[in-house]
Amino acid sequence: MGKSLTQNQLVELAKKGNIEEDGAVLPVVITANDVVVDGFCRARCGNHGIVPSLSKINGKSSSSRSVYVWVGNSETQCPGLCEWPFHEAANGPPSPVLVAPNGDAAMDGVVINLASLLAGAVTNPFGDGYFQGPKEAPLEAGSACPGVFGKGSHPGFAGDLLKDDKSGASYNANGIKGRKFLVPGLFDPATSTCSTVG
């Protein structure tokens, strides 16, 4: 497909995730830092969308819809938009740059965007689920809380976070084998606030 992709080509890549064979699959497409995707850096760091598919259930063909997620690696194209707080922000107030927990600001930025988009794909998969605002520009569970990672966050401040003693990296979630991650806050409809893991 090359190094310049349209949204339709992302759908074609997502279809390779065996959607037809297993409806429980949510394909994730992550593009490399040298791949240009239509709309990337101008309007978004990734998105979730719909993949029309044909599936066989009990031997009968039927049309269905599945969801996919795409996130771009912004390292060489727009780190100030998609890697904050691990890179100086392209917009907004100046803020200290945090140390990425896995030593790779671009991929740690991908983790942040992936977490936000997975939440949106699960709560608003087809554009008629949980969101705020107009359907044409919905604020979803993750996008309703931009830049919120810890308690006390505000524009230019990611919030109170845990800090790794050895590396100085900021994080709010622990993974397997000692891995650390910074994941975004999500909108909690029960409290009408952004809720963080830390």
mmCIF file of C-alpha atoms in Angstrom:
data_model
loop_
_atom_site.group_PDB
_atom_site.id
_atom_site.type_symbol
_atom_site.label_atom_id
_atom_site.label_comp_id
_atom_site.label_asym_id
_atom_site.label_seq_id
_atom_site.Cartn_x
_atom_site.Cartn_y
_atom_site.Cartn_z
ATOM 1 C CA MET A 1 0.000 0.000 0.000
ATOM 2 C CA GLY A 2 2.947 2.329 0.348
ATOM 3 C CA LYS A 3 3.854 5.078 2.772
ATOM 4 C CA SER A 4 0.849 7.308 2.126
ATOM 5 C CA LEU A 5 -2.503 5.913 3.245
ATOM 6 C CA THR A 6 -6.108 7.037 3.008
ATOM 7 C CA GLN A 7 -8.792 6.220 5.563
ATOM 8 C CA ASN A 8 -10.174 3.628 3.111
ATOM 9 C CA GLN A 9 -6.782 1.915 2.985
ATOM 10 C CA LEU A 10 -6.754 1.770 6.800
ATOM 11 C CA VAL A 11 -10.085 -0.074 6.598
ATOM 12 C CA GLU A 12 -8.515 -2.537 4.135
ATOM 13 C CA LEU A 13 -5.612 -3.110 6.539
ATOM 14 C CA ALA A 14 -8.054 -3.617 9.418
ATOM 15 C CA LYS A 15 -9.941 -6.232 7.385
ATOM 16 C CA LYS A 16 -6.806 -8.378 7.472
ATOM 17 C CA GLY A 17 -7.453 -8.875 11.207
ATOM 18 C CA ASN A 18 -9.670 -11.945 10.559
ATOM 19 C CA ILE A 19 -12.842 -10.016 11.373
ATOM 20 C CA GLU A 20 -14.965 -12.360 9.275
ATOM 21 C CA GLU A 21 -13.729 -15.425 11.137
ATOM 22 C CA ASP A 22 -14.077 -14.126 14.674
ATOM 23 C CA GLY A 23 -16.477 -11.322 15.528
ATOM 24 C CA ALA A 24 -14.677 -10.853 18.856
ATOM 25 C CA VAL A 25 -11.611 -9.349 17.152
ATOM 26 C CA LEU A 26 -10.943 -5.618 17.364
ATOM 27 C CA PRO A 27 -8.175 -4.984 14.826
ATOM 28 C CA VAL A 28 -5.601 -2.340 15.715
ATOM 29 C CA VAL A 29 -3.500 -0.718 12.996
ATOM 30 C CA ILE A 30 -0.397 1.173 14.137
ATOM 31 C CA THR A 31 1.436 3.032 11.396
ATOM 32 C CA ALA A 32 5.175 3.710 11.455
ATOM 33 C CA ASN A 33 6.670 7.167 11.868
ATOM 34 C CA ASP A 34 7.364 7.456 8.130
ATOM 35 C CA VAL A 35 3.819 6.590 7.011
ATOM 36 C CA VAL A 36 1.595 9.546 6.140
ATOM 37 C CA VAL A 37 -2.107 8.971 6.797
ATOM 38 C CA ASP A 38 -4.830 11.287 5.531
ATOM 39 C CA GLY A 39 -5.787 13.612 8.404
ATOM 40 C CA PHE A 40 -2.922 12.537 10.683
ATOM 41 C CA CYS A 41 -1.419 15.448 12.634
ATOM 42 C CA ARG A 42 -3.932 17.912 11.170
ATOM 43 C CA ALA A 43 -7.002 16.597 12.895
ATOM 44 C CA ARG A 44 -6.039 13.540 14.901
ATOM 45 C CA CYS A 45 -3.416 11.148 16.243
ATOM 46 C CA GLY A 46 -5.582 8.166 15.340
ATOM 47 C CA ASN A 47 -9.218 7.151 15.117
ATOM 48 C CA HIS A 48 -11.641 4.289 15.370
ATOM 49 C CA GLY A 49 -13.943 3.374 12.559
ATOM 50 C CA ILE A 50 -16.268 0.832 11.054
ATOM 51 C CA VAL A 51 -15.288 -2.118 8.881
ATOM 52 C CA PRO A 52 -18.168 -3.527 6.848
ATOM 53 C CA SER A 53 -17.765 -7.282 6.595
ATOM 54 C CA LEU A 54 -19.414 -10.478 5.522
ATOM 55 C CA SER A 55 -19.468 -13.222 8.097
ATOM 56 C CA LYS A 56 -20.666 -16.788 8.223
ATOM 57 C CA ILE A 57 -22.772 -17.754 11.205
ATOM 58 C CA ASN A 58 -24.001 -21.357 11.282
ATOM 59 C CA GLY A 59 -23.037 -21.696 7.618
ATOM 60 C CA LYS A 60 -25.114 -18.700 6.485
ATOM 61 C CA SER A 61 -23.570 -15.513 5.117
ATOM 62 C CA SER A 62 -24.651 -12.223 6.618
ATOM 63 C CA SER A 63 -23.425 -8.654 6.539
ATOM 64 C CA SER A 64 -22.178 -7.139 9.710
ATOM 65 C CA ARG A 65 -20.099 -4.283 10.994
ATOM 66 C CA SER A 66 -16.943 -4.472 13.011
ATOM 67 C CA VAL A 67 -14.815 -1.800 14.597
ATOM 68 C CA TYR A 68 -11.109 -1.069 14.153
ATOM 69 C CA VAL A 69 -8.645 1.328 15.774
ATOM 70 C CA TRP A 70 -5.789 3.132 14.048
ATOM 71 C CA VAL A 71 -2.987 5.074 15.769
ATOM 72 C CA GLY A 72 -0.041 6.734 14.064
ATOM 73 C CA ASN A 73 3.532 7.021 15.334
ATOM 74 C CA SER A 74 4.075 10.788 15.380
ATOM 75 C CA GLU A 75 7.832 10.807 16.046
ATOM 76 C CA THR A 76 8.854 12.546 12.807
ATOM 77 C CA GLN A 77 5.569 14.220 11.829
ATOM 78 C CA CYS A 78 3.936 15.878 14.848
ATOM 79 C CA PRO A 79 5.407 14.903 18.219
ATOM 80 C CA GLY A 80 4.099 18.093 19.840
ATOM 81 C CA LEU A 81 0.541 17.090 19.016
ATOM 82 C CA CYS A 82 0.518 13.356 19.709
ATOM 83 C CA GLU A 83 3.306 12.730 22.247
ATOM 84 C CA TRP A 84 2.528 15.298 24.945
ATOM 85 C CA PRO A 85 3.478 15.187 27.836
ATOM 86 C CA PHE A 86 6.625 13.396 26.607
ATOM 87 C CA HIS A 87 7.348 16.160 24.092
ATOM 88 C CA GLU A 88 6.927 19.920 24.222
ATOM 89 C CA ALA A 89 3.321 20.725 23.312
ATOM 90 C CA ALA A 90 2.721 22.298 19.906
ATOM 91 C CA ASN A 91 -0.227 24.242 21.353
ATOM 92 C CA GLY A 92 -1.243 25.423 24.782
ATOM 93 C CA PRO A 93 0.731 26.655 27.749
ATOM 94 C CA PRO A 94 4.378 25.688 28.160
ATOM 95 C CA SER A 95 4.906 22.734 30.424
ATOM 96 C CA PRO A 96 7.755 20.530 31.567
ATOM 97 C CA VAL A 97 8.451 17.569 29.309
ATOM 98 C CA LEU A 98 8.073 14.299 31.196
ATOM 99 C CA VAL A 99 10.347 11.275 30.827
ATOM 100 C CA ALA A 100 8.586 8.486 28.908
ATOM 101 C CA PRO A 101 8.188 5.331 31.022
ATOM 102 C CA ASN A 102 9.427 2.975 28.302
ATOM 103 C CA GLY A 103 12.216 5.181 26.990
ATOM 104 C CA ASP A 104 10.489 5.922 23.676
ATOM 105 C CA ALA A 105 8.366 9.084 23.701
ATOM 106 C CA ALA A 106 6.766 8.264 20.344
ATOM 107 C CA MET A 107 5.634 4.770 21.328
ATOM 108 C CA ASP A 108 4.571 5.882 24.788
ATOM 109 C CA GLY A 109 2.494 8.515 22.958
ATOM 110 C CA VAL A 110 1.005 5.720 20.839
ATOM 111 C CA VAL A 111 0.029 3.925 24.082
ATOM 112 C CA ILE A 112 -1.795 7.046 25.341
ATOM 113 C CA ASN A 113 -3.683 7.493 22.064
ATOM 114 C CA LEU A 114 -4.412 3.773 21.742
ATOM 115 C CA ALA A 115 -5.911 3.663 25.250
ATOM 116 C CA SER A 116 -8.140 6.655 24.512
ATOM 117 C CA LEU A 117 -9.280 5.249 21.165
ATOM 118 C CA LEU A 118 -9.947 1.770 22.563
ATOM 119 C CA ALA A 119 -12.229 3.372 25.153
ATOM 120 C CA GLY A 120 -14.034 5.234 22.360
ATOM 121 C CA ALA A 121 -14.302 2.115 20.202
ATOM 122 C CA VAL A 122 -15.861 0.165 23.062
ATOM 123 C CA THR A 123 -18.288 2.847 24.292
ATOM 124 C CA ASN A 124 -19.211 4.416 20.926
ATOM 125 C CA PRO A 125 -18.335 1.789 18.302
ATOM 126 C CA PHE A 126 -20.731 2.815 15.538
ATOM 127 C CA GLY A 127 -21.221 6.499 16.331
ATOM 128 C CA ASP A 128 -24.517 5.957 18.132
ATOM 129 C CA GLY A 129 -23.279 4.869 21.557
ATOM 130 C CA TYR A 130 -21.928 6.904 24.442
ATOM 131 C CA PHE A 131 -20.659 10.380 23.537
ATOM 132 C CA GLN A 132 -21.260 14.042 24.308
ATOM 133 C CA GLY A 133 -21.910 16.868 21.882
ATOM 134 C CA PRO A 134 -22.833 16.644 18.217
ATOM 135 C CA LYS A 135 -22.611 13.291 16.434
ATOM 136 C CA GLU A 136 -20.388 14.876 13.740
ATOM 137 C CA ALA A 137 -17.732 15.790 16.331
ATOM 138 C CA PRO A 138 -18.379 13.596 19.371
ATOM 139 C CA LEU A 139 -16.507 13.848 22.637
ATOM 140 C CA GLU A 140 -16.004 10.239 23.659
ATOM 141 C CA ALA A 141 -14.859 8.639 26.900
ATOM 142 C CA GLY A 142 -11.195 9.477 26.186
ATOM 143 C CA SER A 143 -11.437 12.577 24.005
ATOM 144 C CA ALA A 144 -13.612 14.326 26.626
ATOM 145 C CA CYS A 145 -10.571 14.343 28.941
ATOM 146 C CA PRO A 146 -7.598 15.625 26.889
ATOM 147 C CA GLY A 147 -4.353 15.922 28.836
ATOM 148 C CA VAL A 148 -5.801 14.414 32.019
ATOM 149 C CA PHE A 149 -3.520 11.750 33.499
ATOM 150 C CA GLY A 150 -3.585 12.345 37.240
ATOM 151 C CA LYS A 151 -5.251 14.264 40.041
ATOM 152 C CA GLY A 152 -4.973 18.038 39.800
ATOM 153 C CA SER A 153 -4.374 18.092 36.042
ATOM 154 C CA HIS A 154 -5.037 21.285 34.087
ATOM 155 C CA PRO A 155 -3.877 22.656 30.711
ATOM 156 C CA GLY A 156 -0.106 22.272 30.640
ATOM 157 C CA PHE A 157 0.009 19.997 33.701
ATOM 158 C CA ALA A 158 -0.609 16.259 33.299
ATOM 159 C CA GLY A 159 -1.501 15.836 36.974
ATOM 160 C CA ASP A 160 0.130 14.226 39.976
ATOM 161 C CA LEU A 161 1.844 11.090 38.679
ATOM 162 C CA LEU A 162 4.026 8.290 39.976
ATOM 163 C CA LYS A 163 7.737 8.643 39.206
ATOM 164 C CA ASP A 164 10.190 5.816 38.610
ATOM 165 C CA ASP A 165 13.121 6.143 41.037
ATOM 166 C CA LYS A 166 15.719 4.875 38.544
ATOM 167 C CA SER A 167 14.689 6.514 35.272
ATOM 168 C CA GLY A 168 12.705 9.514 36.493
ATOM 169 C CA ALA A 169 9.883 8.469 34.145
ATOM 170 C CA SER A 170 6.307 9.507 34.891
ATOM 171 C CA TYR A 171 3.539 6.896 34.839
ATOM 172 C CA ASN A 172 0.187 6.003 36.375
ATOM 173 C CA ALA A 173 -0.254 2.311 35.502
ATOM 174 C CA ASN A 174 1.807 -0.833 36.032
ATOM 175 C CA GLY A 175 1.923 -3.583 33.431
ATOM 176 C CA ILE A 176 3.319 -7.090 33.311
ATOM 177 C CA LYS A 177 7.014 -7.762 33.846
ATOM 178 C CA GLY A 178 7.495 -4.418 35.590
ATOM 179 C CA ARG A 179 6.467 -2.294 32.593
ATOM 180 C CA LYS A 180 5.067 1.139 33.367
ATOM 181 C CA PHE A 181 2.611 3.186 31.310
ATOM 182 C CA LEU A 182 0.922 6.550 31.257
ATOM 183 C CA VAL A 183 -2.734 6.100 30.322
ATOM 184 C CA PRO A 184 -5.287 8.878 29.911
ATOM 185 C CA GLY A 185 -8.189 9.748 32.142
ATOM 186 C CA LEU A 186 -11.636 8.723 30.910
ATOM 187 C CA PHE A 187 -14.949 10.489 31.346
ATOM 188 C CA ASP A 188 -17.037 8.905 34.084
ATOM 189 C CA PRO A 189 -20.749 9.438 33.358
ATOM 190 C CA ALA A 190 -21.685 8.586 36.961
ATOM 191 C CA THR A 191 -19.715 11.539 38.348
ATOM 192 C CA SER A 192 -19.497 13.735 35.207
ATOM 193 C CA THR A 193 -15.740 14.032 35.785
ATOM 194 C CA CYS A 194 -12.567 12.699 34.232
ATOM 195 C CA SER A 195 -11.411 9.659 36.170
ATOM 196 C CA THR A 196 -7.772 8.547 36.230
ATOM 197 C CA VAL A 197 -6.159 5.287 37.314
ATOM 198 C CA GLY A 198 -3.666 7.005 39.603
#
